[in-house]
Every structure is written in C-alpha cells, then in structure tokens.
C-alpha positions as MATLAB code, in Angstrom:
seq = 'XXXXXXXXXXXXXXXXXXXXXXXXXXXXXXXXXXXXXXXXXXXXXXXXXXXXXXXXXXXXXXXXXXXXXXXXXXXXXXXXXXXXXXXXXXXXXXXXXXXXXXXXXXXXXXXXXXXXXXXXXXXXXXXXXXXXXXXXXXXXXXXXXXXXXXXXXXXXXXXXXXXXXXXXXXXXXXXXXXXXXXXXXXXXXXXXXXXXXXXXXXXXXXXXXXXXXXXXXXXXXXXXXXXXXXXXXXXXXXXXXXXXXXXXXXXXXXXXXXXXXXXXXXXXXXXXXXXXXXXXXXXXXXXXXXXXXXXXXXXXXXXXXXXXXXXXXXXXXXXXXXXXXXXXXXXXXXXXXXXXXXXXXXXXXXXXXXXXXXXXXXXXXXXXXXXXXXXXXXXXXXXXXXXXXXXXXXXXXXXXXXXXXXXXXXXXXXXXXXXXXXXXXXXXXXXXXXXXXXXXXXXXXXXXXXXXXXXXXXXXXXXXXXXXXXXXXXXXXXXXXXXXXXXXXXXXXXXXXXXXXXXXXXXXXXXXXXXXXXXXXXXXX';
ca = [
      74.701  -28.532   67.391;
      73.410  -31.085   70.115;
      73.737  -30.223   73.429;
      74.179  -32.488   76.362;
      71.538  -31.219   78.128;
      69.123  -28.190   77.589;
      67.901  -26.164   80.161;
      64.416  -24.577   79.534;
      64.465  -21.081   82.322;
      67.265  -18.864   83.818;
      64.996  -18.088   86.830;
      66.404  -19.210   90.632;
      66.750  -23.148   89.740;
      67.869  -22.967   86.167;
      71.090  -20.643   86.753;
      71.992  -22.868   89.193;
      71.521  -26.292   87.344;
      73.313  -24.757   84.246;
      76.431  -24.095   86.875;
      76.386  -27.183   88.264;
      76.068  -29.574   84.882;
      78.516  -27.640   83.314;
      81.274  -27.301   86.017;
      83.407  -30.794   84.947;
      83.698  -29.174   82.215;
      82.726  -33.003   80.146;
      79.321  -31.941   79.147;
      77.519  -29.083   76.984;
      75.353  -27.431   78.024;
      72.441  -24.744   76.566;
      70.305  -22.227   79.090;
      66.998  -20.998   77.481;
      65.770  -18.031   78.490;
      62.433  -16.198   77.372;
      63.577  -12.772   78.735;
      66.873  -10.510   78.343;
      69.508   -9.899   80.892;
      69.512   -8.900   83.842;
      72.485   -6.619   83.850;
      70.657   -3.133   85.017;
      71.582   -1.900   88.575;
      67.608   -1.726   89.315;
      67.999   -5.590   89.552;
      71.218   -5.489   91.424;
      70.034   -2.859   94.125;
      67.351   -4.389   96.443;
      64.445   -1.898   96.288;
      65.073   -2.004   92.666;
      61.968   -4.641   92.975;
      59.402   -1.711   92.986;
      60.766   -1.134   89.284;
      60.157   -4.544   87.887;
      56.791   -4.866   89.556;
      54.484   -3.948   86.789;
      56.905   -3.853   84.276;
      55.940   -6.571   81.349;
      59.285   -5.874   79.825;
      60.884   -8.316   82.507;
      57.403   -9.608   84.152;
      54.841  -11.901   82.905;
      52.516   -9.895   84.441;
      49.931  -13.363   84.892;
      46.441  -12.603   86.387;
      44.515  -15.316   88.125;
      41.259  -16.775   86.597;
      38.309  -14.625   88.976;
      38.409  -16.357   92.229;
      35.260  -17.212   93.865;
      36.145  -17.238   97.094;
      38.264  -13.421   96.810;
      34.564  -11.696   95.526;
      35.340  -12.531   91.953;
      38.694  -11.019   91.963;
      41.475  -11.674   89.579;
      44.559  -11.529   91.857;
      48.129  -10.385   90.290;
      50.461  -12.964   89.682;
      53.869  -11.695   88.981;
      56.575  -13.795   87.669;
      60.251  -13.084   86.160;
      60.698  -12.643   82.891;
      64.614  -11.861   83.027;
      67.770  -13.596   83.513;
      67.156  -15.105   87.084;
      63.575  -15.207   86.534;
      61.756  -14.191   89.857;
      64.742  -14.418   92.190;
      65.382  -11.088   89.728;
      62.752   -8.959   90.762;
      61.552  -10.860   94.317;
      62.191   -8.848   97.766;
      64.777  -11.470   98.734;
      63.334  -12.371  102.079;
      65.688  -15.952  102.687;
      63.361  -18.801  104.703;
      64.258  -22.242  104.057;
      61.201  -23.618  105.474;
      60.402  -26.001  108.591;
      61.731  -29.077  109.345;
      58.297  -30.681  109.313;
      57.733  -28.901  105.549;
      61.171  -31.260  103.967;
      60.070  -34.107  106.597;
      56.362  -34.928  104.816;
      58.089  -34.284  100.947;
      59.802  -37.406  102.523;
      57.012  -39.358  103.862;
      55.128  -39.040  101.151;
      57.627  -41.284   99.287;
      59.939  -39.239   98.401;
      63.533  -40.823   98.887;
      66.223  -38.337   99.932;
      63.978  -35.268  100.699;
      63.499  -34.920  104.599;
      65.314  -32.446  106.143;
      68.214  -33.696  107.525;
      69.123  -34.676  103.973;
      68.648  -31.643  102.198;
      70.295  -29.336  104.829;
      73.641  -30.069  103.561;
      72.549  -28.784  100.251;
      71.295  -25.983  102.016;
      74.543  -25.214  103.532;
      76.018  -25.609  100.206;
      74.364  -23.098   98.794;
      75.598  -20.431  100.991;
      77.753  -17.857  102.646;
      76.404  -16.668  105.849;
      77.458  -13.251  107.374;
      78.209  -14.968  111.189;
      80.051  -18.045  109.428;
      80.010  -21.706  109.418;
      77.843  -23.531  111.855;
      75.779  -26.562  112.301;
      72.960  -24.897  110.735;
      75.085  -22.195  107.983;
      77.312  -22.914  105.344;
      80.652  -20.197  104.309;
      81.993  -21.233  101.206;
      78.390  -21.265   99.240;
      77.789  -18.546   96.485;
      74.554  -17.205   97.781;
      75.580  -14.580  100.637;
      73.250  -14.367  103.511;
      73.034  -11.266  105.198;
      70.951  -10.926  108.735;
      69.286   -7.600  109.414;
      68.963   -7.351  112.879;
      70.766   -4.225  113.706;
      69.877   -2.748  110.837;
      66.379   -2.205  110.835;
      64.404    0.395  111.756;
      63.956    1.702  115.513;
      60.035    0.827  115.016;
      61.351   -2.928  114.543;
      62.325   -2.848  117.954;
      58.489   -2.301  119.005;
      57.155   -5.338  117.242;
      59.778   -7.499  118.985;
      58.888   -5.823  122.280;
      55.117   -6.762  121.485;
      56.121  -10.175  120.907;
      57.881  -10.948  124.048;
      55.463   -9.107  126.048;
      52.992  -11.835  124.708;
      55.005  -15.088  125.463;
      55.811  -15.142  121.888;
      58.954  -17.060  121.365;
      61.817  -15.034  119.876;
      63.953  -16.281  117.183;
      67.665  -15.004  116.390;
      67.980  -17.355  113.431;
      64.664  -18.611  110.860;
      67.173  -20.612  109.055;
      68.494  -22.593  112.741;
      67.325  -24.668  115.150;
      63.644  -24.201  114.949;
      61.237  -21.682  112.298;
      58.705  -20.520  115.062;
      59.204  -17.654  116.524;
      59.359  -13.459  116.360;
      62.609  -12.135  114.857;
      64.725  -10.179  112.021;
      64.542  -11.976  108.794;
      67.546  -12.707  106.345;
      68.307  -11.413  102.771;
      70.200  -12.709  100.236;
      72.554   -9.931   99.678;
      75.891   -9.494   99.053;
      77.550   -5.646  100.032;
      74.237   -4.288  100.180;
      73.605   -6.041   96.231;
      70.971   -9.040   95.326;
      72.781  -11.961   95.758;
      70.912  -14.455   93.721;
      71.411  -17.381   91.368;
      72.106  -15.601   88.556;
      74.694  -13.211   89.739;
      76.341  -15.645   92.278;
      76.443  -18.964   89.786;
      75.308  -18.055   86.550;
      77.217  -15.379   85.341;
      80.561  -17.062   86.552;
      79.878  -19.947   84.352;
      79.306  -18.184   81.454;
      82.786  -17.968   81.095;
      83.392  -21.877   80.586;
      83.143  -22.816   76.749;
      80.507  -25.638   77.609;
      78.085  -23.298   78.859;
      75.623  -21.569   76.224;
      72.496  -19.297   76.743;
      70.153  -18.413   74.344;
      68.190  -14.880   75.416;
      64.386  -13.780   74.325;
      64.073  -17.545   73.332;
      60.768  -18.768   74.353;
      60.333  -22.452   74.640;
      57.184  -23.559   72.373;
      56.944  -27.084   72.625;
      59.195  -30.308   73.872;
      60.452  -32.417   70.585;
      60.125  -36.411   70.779;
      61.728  -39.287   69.105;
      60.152  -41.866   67.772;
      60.430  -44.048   70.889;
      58.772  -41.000   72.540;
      62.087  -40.040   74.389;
      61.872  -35.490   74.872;
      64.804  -35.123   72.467;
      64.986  -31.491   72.204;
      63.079  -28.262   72.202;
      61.504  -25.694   69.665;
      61.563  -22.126   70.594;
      60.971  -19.099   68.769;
      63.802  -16.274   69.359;
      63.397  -12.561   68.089;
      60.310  -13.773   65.195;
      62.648  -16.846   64.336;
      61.927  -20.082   64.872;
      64.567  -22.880   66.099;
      65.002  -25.944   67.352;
      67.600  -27.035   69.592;
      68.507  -30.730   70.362;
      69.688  -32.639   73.513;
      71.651  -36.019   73.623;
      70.770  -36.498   76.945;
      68.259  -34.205   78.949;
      65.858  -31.598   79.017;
      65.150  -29.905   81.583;
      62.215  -28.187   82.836;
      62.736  -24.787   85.080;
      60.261  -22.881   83.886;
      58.596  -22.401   87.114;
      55.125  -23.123   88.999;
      53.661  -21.646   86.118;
      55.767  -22.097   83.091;
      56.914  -25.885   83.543;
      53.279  -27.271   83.549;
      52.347  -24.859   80.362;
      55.296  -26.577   78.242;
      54.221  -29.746   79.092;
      50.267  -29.343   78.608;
      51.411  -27.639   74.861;
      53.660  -30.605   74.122;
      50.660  -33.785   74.996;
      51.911  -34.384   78.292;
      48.957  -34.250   81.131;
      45.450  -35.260   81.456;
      44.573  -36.740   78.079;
      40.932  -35.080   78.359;
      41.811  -31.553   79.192;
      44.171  -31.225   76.425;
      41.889  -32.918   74.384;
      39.081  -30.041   75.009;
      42.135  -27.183   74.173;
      43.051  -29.276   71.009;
      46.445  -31.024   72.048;
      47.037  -34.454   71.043;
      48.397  -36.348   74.132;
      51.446  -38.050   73.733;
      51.622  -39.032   77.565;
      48.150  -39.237   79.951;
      50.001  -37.774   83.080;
      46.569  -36.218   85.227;
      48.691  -34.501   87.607;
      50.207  -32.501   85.505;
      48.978  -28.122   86.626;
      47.064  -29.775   89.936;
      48.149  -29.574   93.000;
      48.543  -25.693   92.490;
      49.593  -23.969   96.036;
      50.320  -20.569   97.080;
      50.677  -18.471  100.086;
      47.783  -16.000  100.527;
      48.160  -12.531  102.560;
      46.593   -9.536  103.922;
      47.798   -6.548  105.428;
      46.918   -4.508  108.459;
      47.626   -0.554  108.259;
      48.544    1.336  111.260;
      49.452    5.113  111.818;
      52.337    5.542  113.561;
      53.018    8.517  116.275;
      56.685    8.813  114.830;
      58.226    8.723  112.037;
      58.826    5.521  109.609;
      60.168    4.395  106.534;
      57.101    6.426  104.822;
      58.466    9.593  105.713;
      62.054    9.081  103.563;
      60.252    7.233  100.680;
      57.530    9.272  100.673;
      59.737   12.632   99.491;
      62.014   12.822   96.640;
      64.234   14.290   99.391;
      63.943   11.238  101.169;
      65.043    9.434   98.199;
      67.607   11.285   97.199;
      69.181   10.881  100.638;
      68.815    7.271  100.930;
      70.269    6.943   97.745;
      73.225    8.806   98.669;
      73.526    6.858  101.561;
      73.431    3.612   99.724;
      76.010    4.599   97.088;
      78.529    5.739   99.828;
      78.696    3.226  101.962;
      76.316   -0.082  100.710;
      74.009    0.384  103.462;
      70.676    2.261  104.889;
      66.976    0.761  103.671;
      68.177    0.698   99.980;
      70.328   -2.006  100.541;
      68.042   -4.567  102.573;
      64.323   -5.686  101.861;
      61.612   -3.383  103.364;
      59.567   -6.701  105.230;
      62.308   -6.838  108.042;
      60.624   -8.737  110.794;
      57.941  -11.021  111.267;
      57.905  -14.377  112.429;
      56.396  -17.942  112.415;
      53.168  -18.364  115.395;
      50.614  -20.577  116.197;
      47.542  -18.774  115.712;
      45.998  -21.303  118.654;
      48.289  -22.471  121.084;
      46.794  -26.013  120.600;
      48.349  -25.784  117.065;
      50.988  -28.458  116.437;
      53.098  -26.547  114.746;
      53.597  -22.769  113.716;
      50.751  -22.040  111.283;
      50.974  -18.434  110.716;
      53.482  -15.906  109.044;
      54.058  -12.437  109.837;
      55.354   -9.580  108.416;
      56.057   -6.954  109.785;
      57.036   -3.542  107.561;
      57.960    0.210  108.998;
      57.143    0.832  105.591;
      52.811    1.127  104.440;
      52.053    0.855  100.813;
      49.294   -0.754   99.263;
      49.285   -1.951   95.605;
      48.064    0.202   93.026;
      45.708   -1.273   90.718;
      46.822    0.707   87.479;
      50.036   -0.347   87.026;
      51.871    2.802   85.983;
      50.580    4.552   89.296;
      53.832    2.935   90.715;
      54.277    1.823   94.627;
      53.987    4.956   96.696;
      54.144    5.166  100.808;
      50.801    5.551  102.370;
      50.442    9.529  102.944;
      51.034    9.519  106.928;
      54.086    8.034  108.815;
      52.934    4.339  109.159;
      53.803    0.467  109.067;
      51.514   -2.693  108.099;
      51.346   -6.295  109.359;
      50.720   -8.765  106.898;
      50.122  -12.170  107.788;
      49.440  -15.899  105.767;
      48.907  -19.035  106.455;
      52.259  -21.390  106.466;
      50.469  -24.642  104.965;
      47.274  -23.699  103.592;
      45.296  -26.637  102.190;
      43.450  -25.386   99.378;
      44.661  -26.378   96.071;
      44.577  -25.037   92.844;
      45.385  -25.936   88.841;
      47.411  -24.590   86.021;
      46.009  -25.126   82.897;
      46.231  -24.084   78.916;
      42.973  -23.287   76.959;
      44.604  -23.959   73.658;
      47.942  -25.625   72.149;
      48.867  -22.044   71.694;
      52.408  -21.953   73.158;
      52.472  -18.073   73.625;
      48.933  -17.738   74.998;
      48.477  -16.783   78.587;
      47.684  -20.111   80.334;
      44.852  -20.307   83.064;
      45.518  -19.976   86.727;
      43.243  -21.277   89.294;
      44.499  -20.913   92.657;
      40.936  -21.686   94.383;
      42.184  -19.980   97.634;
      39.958  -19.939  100.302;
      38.187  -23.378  100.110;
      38.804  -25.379  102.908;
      37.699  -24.553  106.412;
      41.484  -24.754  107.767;
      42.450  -22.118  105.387;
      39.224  -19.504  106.279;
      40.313  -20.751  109.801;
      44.065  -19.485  109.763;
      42.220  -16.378  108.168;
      40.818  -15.873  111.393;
      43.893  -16.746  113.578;
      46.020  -14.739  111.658;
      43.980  -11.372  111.912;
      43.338  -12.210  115.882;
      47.069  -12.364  115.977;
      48.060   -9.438  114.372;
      45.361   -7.346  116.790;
      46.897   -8.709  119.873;
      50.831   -8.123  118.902;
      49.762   -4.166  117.581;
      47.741   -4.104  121.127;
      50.505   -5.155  122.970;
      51.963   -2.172  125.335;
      55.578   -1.223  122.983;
      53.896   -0.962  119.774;
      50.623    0.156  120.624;
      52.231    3.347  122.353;
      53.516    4.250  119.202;
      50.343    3.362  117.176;
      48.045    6.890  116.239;
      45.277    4.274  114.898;
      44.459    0.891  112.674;
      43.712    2.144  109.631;
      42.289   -0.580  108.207;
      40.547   -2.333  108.532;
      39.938   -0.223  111.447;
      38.432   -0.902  114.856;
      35.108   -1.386  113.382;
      35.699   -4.068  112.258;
      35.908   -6.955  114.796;
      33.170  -10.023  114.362;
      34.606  -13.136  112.590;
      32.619  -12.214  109.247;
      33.460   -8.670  109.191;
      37.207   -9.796  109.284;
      36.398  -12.988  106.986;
      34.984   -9.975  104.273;
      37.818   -7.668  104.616;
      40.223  -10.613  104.112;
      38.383  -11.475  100.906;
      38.290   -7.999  100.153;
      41.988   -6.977  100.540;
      43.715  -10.405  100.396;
      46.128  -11.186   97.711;
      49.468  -13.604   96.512;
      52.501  -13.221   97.991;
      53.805  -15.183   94.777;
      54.690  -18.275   96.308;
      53.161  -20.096   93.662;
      54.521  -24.232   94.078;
      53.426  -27.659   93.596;
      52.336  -27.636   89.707;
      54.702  -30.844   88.660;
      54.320  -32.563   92.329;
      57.455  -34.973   92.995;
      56.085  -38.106   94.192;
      55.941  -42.177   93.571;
      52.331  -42.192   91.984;
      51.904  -41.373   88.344;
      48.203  -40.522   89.188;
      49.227  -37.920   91.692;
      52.546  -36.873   90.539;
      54.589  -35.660   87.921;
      57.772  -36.539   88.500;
      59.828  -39.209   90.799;
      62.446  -38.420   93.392;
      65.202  -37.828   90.880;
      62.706  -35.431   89.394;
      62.447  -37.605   85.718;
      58.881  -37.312   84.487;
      57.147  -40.288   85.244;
      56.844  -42.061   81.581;
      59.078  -39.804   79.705;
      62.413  -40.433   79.003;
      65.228  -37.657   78.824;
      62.881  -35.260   80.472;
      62.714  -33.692   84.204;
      61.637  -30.779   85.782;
      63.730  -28.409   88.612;
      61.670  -25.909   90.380;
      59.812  -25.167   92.330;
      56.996  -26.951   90.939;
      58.218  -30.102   92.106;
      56.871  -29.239   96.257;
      54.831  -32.089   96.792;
      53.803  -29.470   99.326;
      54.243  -25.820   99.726;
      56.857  -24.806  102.611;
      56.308  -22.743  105.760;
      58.339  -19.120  104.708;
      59.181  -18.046  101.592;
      60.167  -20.355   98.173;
      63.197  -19.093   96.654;
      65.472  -20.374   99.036;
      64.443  -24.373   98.816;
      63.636  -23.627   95.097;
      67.654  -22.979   95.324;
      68.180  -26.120   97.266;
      66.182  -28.452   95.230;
      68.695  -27.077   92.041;
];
C-alpha cells in the first residue's frame, strides 16, 4: 500500500502531526513507531515517570560520549521509546518558552516563527484549567493544570524567599512575561498525563486513514531515482519492510533520532559519513550540529519539618498517597514533584532572565545502577536545581557506522564557553541567597551539599562538574533556517535539497528555548 504521507516517531510531535494530516479525512496516513504502546497506567499516572526511567523496555537509555568539560563523565541521556516517545515518560513540567526564545527563531530568517505568530498555535493546543484568555486557549486537547494550591506547605517558603529578595513573582510562566518566582504548570488531565498521545493520537486511531505500525524501527529513508525520499525501510519484530509514501516523509524522531536516520540514509556532511562508510546522497554539513541542551545541578538541603521525603520514603507513605490518588485524582501522585521554580537573572545587569530554578520538597539523587531505582534522600529534605536558560555551548549528533540499529554518538560539549561556566556561577550564587533568605532558611537544618564548605568560584565550578547532569532537553540537531550550510531544513521544515522529506521536532530549534521543550515541541507539530 502507499501511503500519503509516513510519519517516522509517535513521540510529542509525531502523535500530533498524524492527528492533524489525517483529520479531512482525504489523505492516508502511516505512524511508525520503534516502541510498543503506551497503554499501562504507570504512563498515565504522573509519578509513573520514576518507572520508565531506567527501563530500556520503553527508554533508549542513550549515554553521552565522555565529556571533557563534566571530568570525563558520560552523562545519561534518556529518551522515549513508547507510544508518545518522551512526552511518555517526561515529568510534564509545561513552559512554552520566552518571547525573546520564538522572537530570534524569527530573526534568524525564519518566516512565521516569532512569537506573536506561534502563540495562536499555542493556544490551540490547549485547555487551560482558569479558561480562555489572551494568553490560554479552552478548546485545545492538551489540558493544563496549574499547581499553585496544591503544592506542598514548604512551597510556600521558597516563594517567601523570593519576594523577600525583590524577586519578581509570577502567577502565570505561560502569560505575560517568563521571569519570575512561581508554581509551574502540568499537563494533566484529572490528575492523568495529558500528552500527545492520549489527547490526539489515540482519538485518531479510530479514523480508517490513520495507520500505526508498533516495534517498527525506521532503518533507512528510500529514494527515487530523481533523489525524491519516497518511502522508508524498517525492520518490525526480525522482519524487514518497506513502506512507501506518495507524498511525504516525515521526520519526528527526535533531537536524537531524526539526525541518525538521516546520517544512515547519505544525508549530512559528505566527509563524516564517508569516515563511518555511508555513501552521501545529499552533502547537508549541518546535519547532528548545532546540538543544545539544558544542563543542571542540584542543591540538597535538610529540612526542620517534614517533606515529600517522609511519604515517599515509607511504603506506608506510598500506600497512602496512592490511596489518596485513586479516591479522589489528587495529592503528589497526581502532579509533577518539581513544583516551583522560576526564571532570574543571575546579575541584575542581565538582559533577560538567564537562569532556571527548580525548586522540589522532594530530595533524590540519581542512582547510578539503574535497578537501584529513585529513592528519597534518608532525612526530610528538598533540593534546588538550577540551569542556564540559553546556554551557548553546542554540541553534535553523529553515527560511527551505516549501522541503522547502532547507538549513535552524542556530543553535547557542555561547558565550553565562558557564558555557560558563567551562568554556572550565577546560578549556584542564586540558589545560596534564595535558601538564605529568612522563610526558607528557618526551616533549613543544613546544605547538604555541596555544603557550606564549599564557597570560592572553583570549589563551586568543581562541584558543578562533579554533580551536573541533562535535564533532557536535548534540541537543535536539524536547525530550521535559510542557509543550507547552517541548517537543515527551511521554514516549512522541507529538508533543504530533498524533496518529499521534512523533519517535526524538536530538532528543528534553531535555538534552544528558555523552560522546558515539550510544550513548543507540541507547538511546532
């Protein structure tokens, strides 16, 4: 059978293109997806993320190549493997980004991408909890859910710390302005992960158009002889296939994924695949630069009452917050466990808000065997993990053979600009002064780490390198932009040179966006 278009990735973008192109109801459509369904509660119940984290049955499980600047550490790189792909198994923080962020995709030549034209799309997308507004949509399928009021009474502290500071506070992220100390959103729905595959996906598998292939992975892009993509060859349950398009492919593999497909299939720099023994069929240099992630580190405190470590901590605890969550939809099983934070300049001669915070009344750090699980730090506690918003040092995606199902090379190369060791510095400064500050330092015991001790610039800088790691924002791979030596793909997103081929995710970001991804990778779909 041809297909009208094929969709390669059910992850955040590709559940939402394969409802939209198929919604007329005039043109097939067929949804590739390496992984299986996503139909357990663990991905419908929020905290069910702690279950997928080192799970390879549903995670790629990708490590980093040995970074340099992190002390030769290979940092964890998590992506979806599922039906939904990461917007499966992410903590569903919802950040659309900052007006500048949509503003320079724009500027950089990039028709129809500054922000006052994508925040209809925005607003498309969703269904706030306080209705429609200037800034919200209320008919969208993605349900937004605020958690201010909900949070827990050590919350309250942070905010107090803020304002005690001058710190702007924000009611809304997703309004007027980003910067700012406040409550973040969630995309949830009654206490349930409301993502693109539940909320567009799975309704549009009921239309006859619509087709999805499961545990198909996508092993290289077919092309005519005119050297239009014409199709795709996966190989699904041992079985090879091939599956053909009349019109489009279409890329939504991810940061990580989409670049891989198109390095196996010839397209990229014509000496790199070369040296991993791919023929090139189209020279494209940009193709796995321009690599871009947000990098974090946490700050541990001990707490003088009690926090979210306490009822996680004890299979008591559990049991009662899981009792609580099937009766009525509510309690910290039904939101994300990072429920504050903010956007800060780190200077006040900053131009814009440089610096993200976290803040969680719940301490864990990340086991490095993965079947130790996440567990609560032993004491009742909360972290504050912070990253830059823009950070400038950029990184490359890369095969080392034509190999379709070998691991491909990540490169982040965090760390090496002075801005970025800067923000390092003017995040960790920040943090100190806000856990200082009067309301939450008179219910702080003691820093745990890095502790007290540790207060000169490179005693910081070394814990940083130490401790840092990805908060899996990972962008920019396929760069949208008018340049073919820069960019992969235009402002329609069509690879440049390569008929009947885009690519829809969120490695398209000419640059990465202040917050958290998911919710413009939704947009841009």
């Amino acid at each position: 059978m041809i297909y009208d278009y094929i969709i390669v990735g059910a992850g955040s973008a590709g559940c939402i293109l394969a409802s939209r192109l198929s919604e007329n109801g005039r043109h097939t459509v067929l949804l590739i997806e390496a992984g299986g369904n996503d139909n357990s509660f663990w991905f419908k119940i929020p905290v069910g993320y702690a279950r997928s984290y080192y799970n390879p049955a549903v995670n790629w499980m990708y490590s980093s190549e040995p970074e340099a600047e992190l002390q030769d550490r290979s940092i964890y790189v998590p992506r979806g493997k599922v039906q939904g792909g990461s917007g499966s198994i992410n903590a569903m923080i919802y950040v659309r980004g900052a007006r500048d962020d949509f503003d320079d995709w724009k500027s950089a030549g990039n028709s129809g991408w500054g922000y006052d034209e994508v925040l209809p799309y925005f607003r498309r997308l969703e269904t706030h909890a306080r209705g429609s507004s200037e800034w919200h949509g209320a008919e969208g399928p993605i349900h937004i859910t605020p958690m201010r009021g909900m949070t827990h009474p050590i919350t309250d502290a942070f905010l107090e710390s803020c304002g005690s500071l001058q710190l702007p506070l924000n009611e809304d992220f997703n309004g007027a302005s980003i910067e700012g100390a406040g409550v973040y959103d969630v995309n949830t729905n009654n206490g349930r992960r409301s993502h693109s595959s539940a909320e567009y996906l799975r309704p549009a598998l009921k239309r006859p158009n619509l087709t999805i292939e499961r545990y198909a992975q996508a092993e290289r892009l077919v092309f005519g002889e005119d050297g239009r993509v014409t199709g795709v060859d996966v190989i699904q349950n041992g079985t090879r296939r091939r599956f053909t398009a009349g019109r489009e492919v279409i890329l939504a593999a991810g940061a990580v994924g989409s670049p891989q497909l198109l390095q196996v299939s010839g397209i990229g720099d014509g000496k790199a695949l070369s040296s991993a023994g791919v023929e090139t069929r189209r020279h494209l240099p940009a193709v796995g630069q321009n690599l871009q992630d947000h990098l974090c580190a946490s700050f541990y405190y001990r707490a003088t009452i009690p926090t979210l470590n306490d009822e996680f901590g004890s299979l008591f605890g559990q049991m009662r917050l899981g009792l609580q969550y099937l009766l009525t939809g509510k309690g910290p099983f039904s939101m994300s466990v990072n429920q504050a934070g903010g956007f800060f300049r780190g200077r006040p001669d900053e131009e814009r808000p440089n610096i993200q915070l976290y803040f969680n009344p719940l301490s864990y750090r990340i086991p490095k065997d993965p079947k130790a699980g996440l567990k609560p730090e032993p004491y009742p506690g909360y972290l504050i993990c912070f990253n830059s918003c823009r950070p400038t040092s950029r990184g490359s995606i890369s095969i080392a053979s034509g190999d379709p199902s070998a691991k491909p090379l990540i490169r982040p190369n965090y760390l090496t600009t002075d801005r970025d060791i800067d923000e390092v510095l003017q995040g960790s400064r920040l943090v100190r002064r806000i856990a200082s500050a009067s309301a939450l330092s008179s219910l702080t015991a003691e820093e745990i780490s890095p502790t007290p001790r540790v207060e000169s610039d490179e005693a910081l800088m070394d814990y940083f390198r130490e401790n840092s790691g990805s908060i899996y924002h990972l962008c920019g791979t396929c760069a949208m932009g008018p340049d073919q030596a820069s960019s992969v793909v235009d402002s329609r997103l069509k690879v440049h040179g390569v008929p009947g081929l885009r690519v829809v995710d969120a490695s398209i970001f000419p640059n990465i966006t202040a917050g958290n991804i998911n919710a413009p990778t939704m947009m841009v779909a």
